[in-house]
Short mmCIF file of C-alpha atoms in Angstrom, two decimals:
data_model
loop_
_atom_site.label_atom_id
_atom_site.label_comp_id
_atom_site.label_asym_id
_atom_site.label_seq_id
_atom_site.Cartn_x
_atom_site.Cartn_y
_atom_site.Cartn_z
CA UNK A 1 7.67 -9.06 21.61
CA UNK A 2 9.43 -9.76 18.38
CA UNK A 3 8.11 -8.66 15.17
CA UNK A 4 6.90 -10.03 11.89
CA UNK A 5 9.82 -11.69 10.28
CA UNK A 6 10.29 -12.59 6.74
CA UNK A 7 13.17 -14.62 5.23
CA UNK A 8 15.27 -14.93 3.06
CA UNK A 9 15.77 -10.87 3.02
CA UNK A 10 16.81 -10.85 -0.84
CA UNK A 11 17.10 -13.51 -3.24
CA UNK A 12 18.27 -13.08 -6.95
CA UNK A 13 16.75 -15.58 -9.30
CA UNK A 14 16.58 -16.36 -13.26
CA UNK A 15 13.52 -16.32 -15.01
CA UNK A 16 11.61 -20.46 -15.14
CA UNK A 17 13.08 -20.88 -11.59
CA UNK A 18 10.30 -20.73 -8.77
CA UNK A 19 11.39 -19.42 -5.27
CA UNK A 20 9.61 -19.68 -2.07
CA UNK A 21 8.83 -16.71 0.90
CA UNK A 22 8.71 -17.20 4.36
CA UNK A 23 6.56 -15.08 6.88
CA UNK A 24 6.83 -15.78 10.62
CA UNK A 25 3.96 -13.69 12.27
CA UNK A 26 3.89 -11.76 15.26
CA UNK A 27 3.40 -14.61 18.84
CA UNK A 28 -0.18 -14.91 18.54
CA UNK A 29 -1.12 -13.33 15.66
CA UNK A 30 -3.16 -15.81 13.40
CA UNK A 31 -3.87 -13.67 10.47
CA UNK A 32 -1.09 -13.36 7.72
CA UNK A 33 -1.26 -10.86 4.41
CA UNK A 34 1.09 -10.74 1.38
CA UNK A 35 1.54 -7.75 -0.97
CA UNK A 36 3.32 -7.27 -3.53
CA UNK A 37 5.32 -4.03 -3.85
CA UNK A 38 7.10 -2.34 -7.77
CA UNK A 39 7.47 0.76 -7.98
CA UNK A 40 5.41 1.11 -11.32
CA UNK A 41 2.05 -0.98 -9.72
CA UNK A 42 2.71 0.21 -5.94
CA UNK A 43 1.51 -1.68 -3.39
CA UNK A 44 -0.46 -4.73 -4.70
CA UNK A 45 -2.57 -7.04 -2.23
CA UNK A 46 -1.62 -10.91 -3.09
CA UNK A 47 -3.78 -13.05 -0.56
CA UNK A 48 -4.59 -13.39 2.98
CA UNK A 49 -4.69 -16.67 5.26
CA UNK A 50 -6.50 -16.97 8.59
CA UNK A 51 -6.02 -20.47 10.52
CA UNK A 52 -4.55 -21.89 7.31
CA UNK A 53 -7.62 -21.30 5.56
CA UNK A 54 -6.88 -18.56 2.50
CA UNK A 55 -9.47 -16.04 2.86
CA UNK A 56 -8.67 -13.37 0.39
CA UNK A 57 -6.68 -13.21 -2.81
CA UNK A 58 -5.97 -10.79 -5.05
CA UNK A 59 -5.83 -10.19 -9.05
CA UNK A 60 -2.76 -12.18 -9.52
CA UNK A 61 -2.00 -15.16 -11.37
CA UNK A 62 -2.24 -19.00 -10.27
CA UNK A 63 1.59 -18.99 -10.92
CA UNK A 64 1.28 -17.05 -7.15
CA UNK A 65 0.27 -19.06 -4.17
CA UNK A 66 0.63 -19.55 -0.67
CA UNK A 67 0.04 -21.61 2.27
CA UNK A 68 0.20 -21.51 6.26
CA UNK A 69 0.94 -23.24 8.79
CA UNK A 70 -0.70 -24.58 12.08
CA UNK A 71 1.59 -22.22 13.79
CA UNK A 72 0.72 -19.26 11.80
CA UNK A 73 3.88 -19.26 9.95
CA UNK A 74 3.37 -18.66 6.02
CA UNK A 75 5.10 -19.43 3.50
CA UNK A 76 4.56 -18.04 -0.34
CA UNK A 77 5.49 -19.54 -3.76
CA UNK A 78 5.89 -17.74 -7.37
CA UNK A 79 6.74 -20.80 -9.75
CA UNK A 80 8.05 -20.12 -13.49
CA UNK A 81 9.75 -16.77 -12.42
CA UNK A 82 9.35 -13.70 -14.96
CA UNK A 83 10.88 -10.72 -15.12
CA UNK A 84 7.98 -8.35 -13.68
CA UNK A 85 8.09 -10.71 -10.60
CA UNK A 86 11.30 -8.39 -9.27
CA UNK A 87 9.75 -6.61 -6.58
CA UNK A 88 9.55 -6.21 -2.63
CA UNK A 89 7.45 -8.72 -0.80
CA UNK A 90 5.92 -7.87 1.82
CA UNK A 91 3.66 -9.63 4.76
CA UNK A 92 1.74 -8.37 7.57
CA UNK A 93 0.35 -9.97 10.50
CA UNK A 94 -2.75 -9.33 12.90
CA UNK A 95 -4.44 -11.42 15.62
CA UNK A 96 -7.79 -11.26 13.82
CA UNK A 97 -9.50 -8.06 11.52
CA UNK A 98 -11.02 -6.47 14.70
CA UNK A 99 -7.72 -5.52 15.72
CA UNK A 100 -7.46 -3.45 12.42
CA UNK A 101 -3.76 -2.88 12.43
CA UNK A 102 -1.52 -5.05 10.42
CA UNK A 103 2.21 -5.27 11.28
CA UNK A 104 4.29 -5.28 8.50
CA UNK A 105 7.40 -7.48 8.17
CA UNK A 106 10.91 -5.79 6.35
CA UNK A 107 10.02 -7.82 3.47
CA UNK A 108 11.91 -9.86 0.71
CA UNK A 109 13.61 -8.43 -1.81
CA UNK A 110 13.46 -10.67 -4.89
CA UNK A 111 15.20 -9.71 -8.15
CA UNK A 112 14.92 -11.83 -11.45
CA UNK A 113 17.32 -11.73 -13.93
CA UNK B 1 -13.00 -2.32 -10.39
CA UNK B 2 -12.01 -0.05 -7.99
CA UNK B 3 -9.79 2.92 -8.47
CA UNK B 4 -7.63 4.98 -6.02
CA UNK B 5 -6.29 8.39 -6.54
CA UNK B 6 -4.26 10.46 -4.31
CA UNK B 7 -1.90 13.80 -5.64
CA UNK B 8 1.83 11.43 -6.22
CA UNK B 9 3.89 14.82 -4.41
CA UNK B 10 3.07 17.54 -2.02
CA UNK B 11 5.61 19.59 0.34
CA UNK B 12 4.08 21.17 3.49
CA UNK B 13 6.51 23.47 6.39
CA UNK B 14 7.45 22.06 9.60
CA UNK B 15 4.53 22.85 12.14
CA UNK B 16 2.15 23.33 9.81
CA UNK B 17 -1.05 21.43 8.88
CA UNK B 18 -1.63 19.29 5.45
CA UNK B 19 -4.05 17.19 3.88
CA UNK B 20 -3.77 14.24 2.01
CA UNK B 21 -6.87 13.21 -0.59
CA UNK B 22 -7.61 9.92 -1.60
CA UNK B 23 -10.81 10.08 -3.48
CA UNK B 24 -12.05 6.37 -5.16
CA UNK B 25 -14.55 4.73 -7.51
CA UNK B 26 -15.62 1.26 -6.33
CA UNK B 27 -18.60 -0.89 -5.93
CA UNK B 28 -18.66 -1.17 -3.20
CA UNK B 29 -16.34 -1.40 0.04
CA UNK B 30 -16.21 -2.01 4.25
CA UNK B 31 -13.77 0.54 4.88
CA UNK B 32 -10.90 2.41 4.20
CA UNK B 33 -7.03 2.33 5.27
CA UNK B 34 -4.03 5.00 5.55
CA UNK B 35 -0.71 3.62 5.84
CA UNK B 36 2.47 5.73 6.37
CA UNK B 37 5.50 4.30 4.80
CA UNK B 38 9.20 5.55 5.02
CA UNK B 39 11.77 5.65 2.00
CA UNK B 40 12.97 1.78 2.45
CA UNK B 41 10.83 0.98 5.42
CA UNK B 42 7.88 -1.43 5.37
CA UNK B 43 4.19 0.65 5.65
CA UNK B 44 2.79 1.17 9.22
CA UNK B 45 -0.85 1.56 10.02
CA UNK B 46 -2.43 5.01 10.61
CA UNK B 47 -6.07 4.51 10.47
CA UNK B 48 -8.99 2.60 9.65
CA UNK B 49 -12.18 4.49 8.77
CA UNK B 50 -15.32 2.36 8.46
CA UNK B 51 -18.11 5.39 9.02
CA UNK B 52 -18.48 8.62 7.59
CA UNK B 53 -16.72 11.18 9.44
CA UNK B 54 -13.59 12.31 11.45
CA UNK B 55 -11.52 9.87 13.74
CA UNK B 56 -8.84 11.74 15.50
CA UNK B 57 -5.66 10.09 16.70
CA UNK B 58 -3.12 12.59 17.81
CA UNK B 59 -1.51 14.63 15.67
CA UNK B 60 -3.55 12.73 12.66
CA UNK B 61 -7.14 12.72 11.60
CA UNK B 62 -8.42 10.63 8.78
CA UNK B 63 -12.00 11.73 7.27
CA UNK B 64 -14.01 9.48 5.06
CA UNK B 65 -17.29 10.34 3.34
CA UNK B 66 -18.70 7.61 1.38
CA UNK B 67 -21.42 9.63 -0.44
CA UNK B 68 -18.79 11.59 -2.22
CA UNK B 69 -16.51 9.01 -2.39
CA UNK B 70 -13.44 10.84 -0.49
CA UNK B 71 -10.80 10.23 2.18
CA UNK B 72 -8.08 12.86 3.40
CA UNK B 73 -5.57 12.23 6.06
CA UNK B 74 -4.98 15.21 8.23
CA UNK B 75 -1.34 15.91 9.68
CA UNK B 76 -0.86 19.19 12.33
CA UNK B 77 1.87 20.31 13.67
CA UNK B 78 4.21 18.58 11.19
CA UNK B 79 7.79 17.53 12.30
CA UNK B 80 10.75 16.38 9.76
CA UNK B 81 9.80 13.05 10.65
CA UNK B 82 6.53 12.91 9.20
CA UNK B 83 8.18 13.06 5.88
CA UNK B 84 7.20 10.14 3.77
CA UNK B 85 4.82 8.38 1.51
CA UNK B 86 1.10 8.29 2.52
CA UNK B 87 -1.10 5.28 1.34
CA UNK B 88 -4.70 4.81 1.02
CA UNK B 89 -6.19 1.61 0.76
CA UNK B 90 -10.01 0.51 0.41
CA UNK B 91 -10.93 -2.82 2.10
CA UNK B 92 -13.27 -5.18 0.39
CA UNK B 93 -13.03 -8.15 2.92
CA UNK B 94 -15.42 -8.70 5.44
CA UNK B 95 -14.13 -9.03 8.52
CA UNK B 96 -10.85 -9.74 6.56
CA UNK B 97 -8.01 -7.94 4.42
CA UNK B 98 -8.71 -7.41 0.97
CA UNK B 99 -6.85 -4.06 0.21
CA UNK B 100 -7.00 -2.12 -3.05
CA UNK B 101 -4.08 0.60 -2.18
CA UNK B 102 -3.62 3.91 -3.87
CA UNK B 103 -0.08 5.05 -5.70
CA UNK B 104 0.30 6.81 -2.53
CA UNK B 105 1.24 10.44 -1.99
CA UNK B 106 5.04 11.54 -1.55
CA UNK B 107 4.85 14.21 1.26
CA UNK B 108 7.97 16.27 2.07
CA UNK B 109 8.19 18.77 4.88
CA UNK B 110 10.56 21.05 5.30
CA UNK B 111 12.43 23.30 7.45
#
């Protein structure tokens, strides 16, 4: 079974610009999670989506938002790119919160210059 | 608010036991996460703790007691391998994700 995979894998961008995440879940798997990861803040929680509905989100500015698909895929957007945006992104997938365990994709590495 | 605090380093000898402390101030929560996470890898799930008390999986054991607002995340027989960061994480969602992670705790074991 293949795992969560997340593309692009890094991505260097200039601050204004806004950039786009992609999250392919687990077959099957129709909850998706995004964190944010610096290493000054750790690991931050961003939102979570379950059957394209968003049912979490986390202290983070409306300049952060995401979306999924009818297939489970999910897709993230940061528009007018600062600086403190640099970070790893990360997103995890699990069939539903009884299952507990989230699988975590490799994550995007997104610098801004 | 909700605040997380766990030691940032600790070192512990190859087949020996350690414990990891996350203790927390929140309002209120539905339970409580340890992730393990290797230098440039992406965090893997450990545990999920919901009741007060000891759930044992292997060679770990995570603890929670809610009245004193404490965690730890128990490790025997360490190996080399087990070297890595160790991340707590309350969860606020109901029946959902809503994590509030720790700084995490830096644990090196050695030979």
């Amino acid at each position: 079974k293949a795992g969560v995979t997340q593309t692009p894998r890094y991505l260097i961008k200039t601050r204004g610009q806004q950039v786009t995440l992609s999250c392919s879940p687990i077959s099957g798997h129709r909850s998706v999670s995004w964190y944010q990861q610096t290493p000054g803040q750790g690991l931050q929680f961003l939102f979570e989506y379950f059957s394209e509905t968003q049912r979490n989100k986390g202290n983070f500015p409306g300049r952060f938002s995401g979306r999924q698909f009818s297939n489970s895929r999910s897709e993230m957007n940061v528009s007018t790119l600062e600086l403190g945006d640099s970070a790893l992104y990360l997103c995890a997938s699990s069939l539903d919160f009884s299952g507990n365990e989230q699988f975590f994709g490799p994550g995007t590495r997104l610098t801004v210059l | 608010g909700q605040n997380i605090d766990q030691p940032t380093e600790m070192t512990a000898t190859e087949g020996a036991i350690v414990q990891i402390n996350c203790t927390y101030q929140t309002s209120g929560f539905n339970g409580l996460f340890w992730y393990q996470q290797h230098a440039g890898e992406a965090p893997t799930f450990l545990s999920y703790n919901v009741l007060d008390g000891l759930e044992e999986k292997g060679r770990f054991s995570s603890f929670l007691s809610r009245s004193k607002g404490y965690s730890y995340l128990l490790l025997k027989e360490l190996q080399m391998k087990d070297s890595a960061s160790y991340l707590c994480a309350l969860n606020s969602g109901a029946g959902s994700y809503q994590l509030t992670f720790g700084k995490g705790t830096k644990l090196s074991v050695i030979p």
